[in-house]
């Protein structure tokens, strides 16, 4: 069985074709980063208009790359939320319409479930159960995962998401949007120990997190120091170190609380090398393992939507002719998949 996946929830148009026996057959990605860079952040209206231009050509490309005709596709999965409503509506409307034209089912997919399941596309997928640290531009949460759709949120950010904190701090440092990867690159040249940022909300029990204070701490540190390249790198290092250490402390608690040993990291910030290393160290200490997607599938992509869509399609979760776009959609409202 083959499914076409469409991702348009934010500033990336991602299309992929997934086969439940052969795996991923093709995937295409168009990033709108350049379009939004001048504005220092995603402009929702521009994002929607660009998805309108790119989605259908990329679907054609994906079919061509997989050497398939539309008649060989058995379902169409599209991101139905959470995300920017206009951007979601583009993928949802195109996905639903194509499914109608091809006379196959349409499957609405939860974007964060897509991220959570992205490591399943790798050669060594994580076995259930595990703790998932979902760290993207819009969400930061720790989820206890017993199976597909069996999600319990153990903690989440009460303000900025980790990726958002990276981007806002990067902006303060004069880096382009999205600044997360650029800040992380700058941090590579940083001197450990020159600055020390706080580890927010680690002095009290629980798994909730807060990252907006780190941005303020960064702003104060920037204005109190010179703006040499080395100082900027040292600040970037201290900021990144604080985010990673905080996430690791919370993950450690989640492992202790649940008795689990496996950690999955997914979402844009899971591409961050320092975070991966920090969690590898934690896992080693507890005799556990860390899993994450290949770098290109950490950030938004169509492959994770096609994969999640396939699981939902096999579970019979198809919609009628409705176009579903749900900008706010808690992940723990999803249905467990009967195995
Ligand atoms: O998952 P994603 O592509 O989009 C959302 O669903 O939000 O995540 C994008 C976020 C951005 O905030 C970006 O700066 C961050 O992930 N990001 C990183 C890195 N790569 C992407 N943050 C830190 N280090 C990275 N290497
Ligand atoms: Zn995402």
Coordinates of C-alpha atoms and ligand atoms in Angstrom, one line a residue:
X1 CA 0.0 0.0 0.0
X2 CA 1.3 3.5 -0.9
X3 CA 0.5 6.8 0.5
X4 CA 1.2 10.4 -0.5
X5 CA 2.1 12.7 2.4
X6 CA 1.6 16.5 2.3
X7 CA 3.1 18.9 4.9
X8 CA 2.3 22.6 4.7
X9 CA 1.8 23.6 8.4
X10 CA 4.4 26.3 8.5
X11 CA 7.2 27.5 6.2
X12 CA 8.2 24.2 4.5
X13 CA 6.3 22.5 1.7
X14 CA 7.1 18.8 2.1
X15 CA 5.8 16.0 -0.1
X16 CA 6.7 12.3 0.2
X17 CA 5.5 8.8 -0.9
X18 CA 5.7 6.0 1.6
X19 CA 5.1 2.3 0.9
X20 CA 4.2 0.1 3.9
X21 CA 6.4 -2.7 2.6
X22 CA 9.3 -0.9 0.8
X23 CA 9.5 2.2 3.0
X24 CA 10.1 5.7 1.7
X25 CA 9.9 5.9 -2.1
X26 CA 10.6 9.6 -2.6
X27 CA 10.5 12.9 -0.8
X28 CA 10.6 16.5 -1.9
X29 CA 11.1 19.7 0.2
X30 CA 10.8 23.3 -0.5
X31 CA 11.9 25.7 2.3
X32 CA 10.5 29.2 2.4
X33 CA 13.3 30.4 4.6
X34 CA 14.5 33.1 2.1
X35 CA 10.9 34.4 1.7
X36 CA 10.6 35.1 5.4
X37 CA 14.2 36.1 6.3
X38 CA 13.7 39.8 5.5
X39 CA 10.8 39.9 8.1
X40 CA 12.8 38.1 10.8
X41 CA 10.0 35.4 11.2
X42 CA 7.3 33.6 9.3
X43 CA 4.7 35.8 7.7
X44 CA 1.6 33.6 7.7
X45 CA -0.1 35.1 4.6
X46 CA 3.1 34.8 2.5
X47 CA 3.6 31.2 3.7
X48 CA 0.1 30.3 2.5
X49 CA 0.5 31.9 -0.9
X50 CA 3.8 30.1 -1.4
X51 CA 2.4 26.7 -0.5
X52 CA -0.3 27.3 -3.1
X53 CA 2.5 27.7 -5.7
X54 CA 4.7 24.8 -4.6
X55 CA 2.4 22.0 -3.5
X56 CA 1.2 20.6 -6.8
X57 CA 4.5 20.9 -8.7
X58 CA 6.2 19.0 -5.8
X59 CA 3.6 16.3 -5.8
X60 CA 4.3 15.8 -9.5
X61 CA 8.1 15.7 -8.7
X62 CA 7.5 13.1 -6.0
X63 CA 5.5 10.9 -8.3
X64 CA 8.1 11.2 -11.0
X65 CA 11.0 10.5 -8.6
X66 CA 9.2 7.3 -7.4
X67 CA 8.3 6.4 -11.0
X68 CA 4.7 6.1 -10.1
X69 CA 1.4 7.2 -11.6
X70 CA -1.5 8.6 -9.4
X71 CA -3.3 5.2 -10.0
X72 CA -0.6 3.5 -7.9
X73 CA -1.3 5.7 -4.8
X74 CA -3.8 4.2 -2.2
X75 CA -4.3 7.2 0.0
X76 CA -3.4 10.9 0.6
X77 CA -2.2 12.1 4.1
X78 CA -2.1 15.8 4.8
X79 CA -1.1 17.8 7.9
X80 CA -4.3 18.9 9.5
X81 CA -2.7 20.7 12.5
X82 CA -1.4 22.1 14.7
X83 CA 0.1 25.0 12.6
X84 CA -0.8 28.2 10.8
X85 CA -4.4 28.0 9.7
X86 CA -3.9 29.4 6.2
X87 CA -0.9 27.3 5.6
X88 CA -2.7 24.2 6.8
X89 CA -5.8 24.9 4.7
X90 CA -3.6 24.9 1.5
X91 CA -2.3 21.3 2.1
X92 CA -5.6 20.1 3.5
X93 CA -7.6 21.4 0.5
X94 CA -5.2 20.1 -2.1
X95 CA -4.8 16.8 -0.2
X96 CA -8.5 16.3 0.1
X97 CA -9.2 17.3 -3.5
X98 CA -6.5 15.1 -4.9
X99 CA -7.8 12.1 -2.9
X100 CA -11.3 12.8 -4.3
X101 CA -10.0 13.0 -7.9
X102 CA -7.9 9.8 -7.4
X103 CA -10.8 8.1 -5.6
X104 CA -8.7 7.1 -2.6
X105 CA -9.1 8.0 1.1
X106 CA -7.8 11.2 2.7
X107 CA -6.1 11.0 6.1
X108 CA -5.7 14.1 8.3
X109 CA -2.4 13.9 10.2
X110 CA -1.2 15.5 13.5
X111 CA 2.0 17.4 12.8
X112 CA 3.6 16.6 16.2
X113 CA 2.7 12.9 15.8
X114 CA 4.5 13.1 12.5
X115 CA 7.6 14.5 14.3
X116 CA 7.3 11.9 17.1
X117 CA 7.2 9.0 14.6
X118 CA 9.9 10.4 12.2
X119 CA 12.6 8.1 13.8
X120 CA 10.6 5.1 12.6
X121 CA 11.9 5.9 9.1
X122 CA 15.4 5.0 10.2
X123 CA 17.2 1.6 10.0
X124 CA 17.0 1.1 13.8
X125 CA 13.6 2.4 14.8
X126 CA 12.9 2.9 18.6
X127 CA 10.8 0.0 20.1
X128 CA 7.8 1.1 22.3
X129 CA 7.5 2.2 25.0
X130 CA 9.7 5.3 25.2
X131 CA 9.9 8.9 26.4
X132 CA 9.7 11.4 23.5
X133 CA 11.2 14.9 23.8
X134 CA 9.5 16.9 21.2
X135 CA 11.4 20.1 20.5
X136 CA 10.3 22.3 17.6
X137 CA 9.7 25.9 16.8
X138 CA 6.1 25.8 18.1
X139 CA 6.1 23.1 20.8
X140 CA 8.3 21.7 23.5
X141 CA 7.0 18.7 25.4
X142 CA 7.9 15.5 27.1
X143 CA 5.5 12.7 26.2
X144 CA 5.2 9.1 27.5
X145 CA 4.7 7.0 24.5
X146 CA 3.3 3.4 24.9
X147 CA 2.3 2.9 21.3
X148 CA 1.1 4.9 18.3
X149 CA -1.6 7.2 19.6
X150 CA -1.0 6.3 23.2
X151 CA 0.5 9.6 24.3
X152 CA 0.5 11.1 27.8
X153 CA 2.0 14.6 28.1
X154 CA 4.3 14.6 31.1
X155 CA 5.4 18.2 30.8
X156 CA 5.6 21.1 28.4
X157 CA 6.9 24.6 28.0
X158 CA 4.7 27.1 29.8
X159 CA 6.0 29.9 27.5
X160 CA 8.4 29.8 24.5
X161 CA 9.2 26.6 22.7
X162 CA 12.9 25.6 22.7
X163 CA 13.2 26.4 19.0
X164 CA 11.5 29.7 19.5
X165 CA 13.9 30.6 22.3
X166 CA 16.8 29.7 19.9
X167 CA 15.4 31.8 17.2
X168 CA 14.6 34.8 19.4
X169 CA 18.0 34.7 21.0
X170 CA 19.7 34.4 17.6
X171 CA 17.7 37.5 16.5
X172 CA 19.0 39.4 19.5
X173 CA 22.5 38.4 18.4
X174 CA 21.9 39.7 14.9
X175 CA 21.6 36.3 13.2
X176 CA 19.2 35.6 10.3
X177 CA 15.9 33.8 10.6
X178 CA 15.6 30.9 11.5
X179 CA 18.5 31.5 13.9
X180 CA 18.6 28.2 15.7
X181 CA 21.1 26.4 13.4
X182 CA 23.2 29.6 13.1
X183 CA 23.3 30.1 16.8
X184 CA 24.4 26.5 17.3
X185 CA 27.2 27.0 14.7
X186 CA 28.4 30.1 16.4
X187 CA 28.4 28.2 19.8
X188 CA 30.9 25.8 18.4
X189 CA 33.6 28.4 18.8
X190 CA 32.4 29.4 22.3
X191 CA 34.5 29.1 25.5
X192 CA 32.9 26.8 28.0
X193 CA 32.4 28.4 31.4
X194 CA 32.8 32.1 30.5
X195 CA 29.1 32.8 31.0
X196 CA 26.7 30.8 33.0
X197 CA 22.9 30.9 32.2
X198 CA 20.2 29.6 34.6
X199 CA 18.5 26.3 34.1
X200 CA 14.8 27.5 34.4
X201 CA 12.3 25.6 36.5
X202 CA 14.8 22.8 37.5
X203 CA 14.8 23.9 41.1
X204 CA 11.2 22.8 41.6
X205 CA 9.6 19.4 40.9
X206 CA 7.7 18.5 37.8
X207 CA 8.4 18.3 34.1
X208 CA 7.1 21.6 32.8
X209 CA 9.7 24.0 31.3
X210 CA 10.2 27.7 30.6
X211 CA 12.5 29.2 28.0
X212 CA 11.5 32.8 27.7
X213 CA 13.6 33.9 30.7
X214 CA 16.8 32.6 28.9
X215 CA 16.1 35.0 26.0
X216 CA 15.9 37.9 28.5
X217 CA 19.1 36.7 30.2
X218 CA 20.8 36.6 26.8
X219 CA 19.6 40.2 26.1
X220 CA 21.1 41.4 29.4
X221 CA 24.4 39.5 28.8
X222 CA 24.7 40.9 25.3
X223 CA 24.2 44.5 26.5
X224 CA 26.6 44.1 29.4
X225 CA 29.5 42.9 27.2
X226 CA 31.5 43.8 24.1
X227 CA 30.3 42.6 20.7
X228 CA 33.5 40.8 19.6
X229 CA 33.0 37.6 17.6
X230 CA 34.5 35.6 20.6
X231 CA 32.1 37.1 23.1
X232 CA 29.1 36.5 20.8
X233 CA 30.3 32.8 20.5
X234 CA 30.7 32.6 24.3
X235 CA 27.1 33.9 24.8
X236 CA 25.8 31.5 22.2
X237 CA 27.6 28.6 23.9
X238 CA 26.2 29.5 27.3
X239 CA 22.7 29.8 26.0
X240 CA 22.8 26.5 24.1
X241 CA 24.3 24.8 27.1
X242 CA 21.5 26.0 29.4
X243 CA 18.8 24.9 27.0
X244 CA 20.4 21.4 26.6
X245 CA 21.1 21.0 30.3
X246 CA 17.5 22.0 31.2
X247 CA 16.0 19.6 28.7
X248 CA 18.3 16.8 29.9
X249 CA 17.4 17.4 33.6
X250 CA 13.7 17.2 32.7
X251 CA 14.3 14.0 30.6
X252 CA 16.1 12.4 33.4
X253 CA 13.2 13.0 35.7
X254 CA 10.8 11.6 33.1
X255 CA 12.9 8.4 32.9
X256 CA 12.9 8.1 36.7
X257 CA 9.2 8.8 37.0
X258 CA 8.2 6.2 34.3
X259 CA 11.0 3.7 34.8
X260 CA 11.8 3.9 31.1
X261 CA 15.2 3.8 29.5
X262 CA 14.6 4.8 25.9
X263 CA 14.5 8.5 24.8
X264 CA 13.3 9.7 21.4
X265 CA 14.2 13.3 20.4
X266 CA 12.3 14.8 17.4
X267 CA 11.3 18.2 16.0
X268 CA 13.6 20.9 14.6
X269 CA 15.8 21.2 17.7
X270 CA 16.6 17.5 17.6
X271 CA 19.0 18.4 14.8
X272 CA 21.1 20.2 17.5
X273 CA 24.4 18.3 18.1
X274 CA 24.9 19.5 21.6
X275 CA 21.4 18.3 22.6
X276 CA 22.0 14.9 21.1
X277 CA 25.3 14.6 22.9
X278 CA 23.8 15.7 26.2
X279 CA 21.0 13.1 25.9
X280 CA 23.4 10.4 24.8
X281 CA 25.4 11.0 28.0
X282 CA 22.2 10.8 30.1
X283 CA 21.2 7.6 28.3
X284 CA 24.6 6.0 28.9
X285 CA 24.3 6.8 32.6
X286 CA 21.0 5.0 33.0
X287 CA 21.9 2.2 30.6
X288 CA 19.4 3.4 28.0
X289 CA 19.4 4.5 24.4
X290 CA 18.6 7.7 22.4
X291 CA 16.9 7.7 19.0
X292 CA 16.4 10.6 16.6
X293 CA 15.6 11.1 12.9
X294 CA 18.3 11.8 10.3
X295 CA 19.0 15.5 10.2
X296 CA 16.7 16.3 7.2
X297 CA 13.7 14.7 9.0
X298 CA 14.2 16.6 12.3
X299 CA 12.8 19.7 10.8
X300 CA 9.4 19.8 8.9
X301 CA 9.1 17.3 6.0
X302 CA 6.6 15.3 4.1
X303 CA 8.1 11.9 4.9
X304 CA 7.0 12.0 8.6
X305 CA 3.5 12.9 7.5
X306 CA 3.3 10.1 4.9
X307 CA 4.6 7.6 7.6
X308 CA 2.1 8.8 10.3
X309 CA -0.7 8.9 7.7
X310 CA 0.0 5.3 6.7
X311 CA -0.4 4.1 10.3
X312 CA -3.7 6.0 10.5
X313 CA -4.9 4.8 7.1
X314 CA -4.2 1.2 8.1
X315 CA -6.2 1.9 11.2
X316 CA -9.2 3.0 9.1
X317 CA -9.0 6.6 10.1
X318 CA -10.2 8.2 6.9
X319 CA -12.4 11.3 6.6
X320 CA -15.4 11.9 4.5
X321 CA -15.3 14.9 2.2
X322 CA -14.5 17.3 5.0
X323 CA -11.3 19.4 4.8
X324 CA -9.8 19.3 8.3
X325 CA -7.6 22.2 9.5
X326 CA -7.1 22.4 13.3
X327 CA -4.6 25.0 14.3
X328 CA -4.7 24.0 18.0
X329 CA -4.8 20.2 18.5
X330 CA -3.4 18.6 21.6
X331 CA -1.4 15.4 20.8
X332 CA -3.0 13.5 23.7
X333 CA -6.4 13.8 22.0
X334 CA -5.3 11.3 19.3
X335 CA -6.7 7.8 19.2
X336 CA -4.6 4.8 20.1
X337 CA -4.0 2.4 17.2
X338 CA -5.3 -1.1 17.7
X339 CA -2.4 -3.5 17.0
Ligands
LIG1 O1 10.1 21.2 13.6 P1 10.4 22.4 12.9 O2 11.0 22.4 11.6 O3 9.1 23.4 12.8 C1 8.1 23.4 13.7 O4 7.3 22.5 13.7 O5 8.1 24.4 14.5 O6 11.4 23.2 13.9 C2 12.0 24.4 13.6 C3 12.8 24.9 14.7 C4 13.3 26.4 14.5 O7 13.0 27.1 15.7 C5 14.8 26.2 14.3 O8 15.5 27.3 14.7 C6 15.0 25.0 15.2 O9 13.9 24.1 14.9 N1 16.3 24.3 14.8 C7 17.4 24.3 15.6 C8 18.4 23.6 14.8 N2 17.8 23.2 13.6 C9 16.6 23.7 13.6 N3 17.6 24.8 16.8 C10 18.8 24.6 17.3 N4 19.8 23.9 16.7 C11 19.7 23.4 15.5 N5 20.7 22.7 14.9
LIG2 ZN1 7.4 20.9 12.9

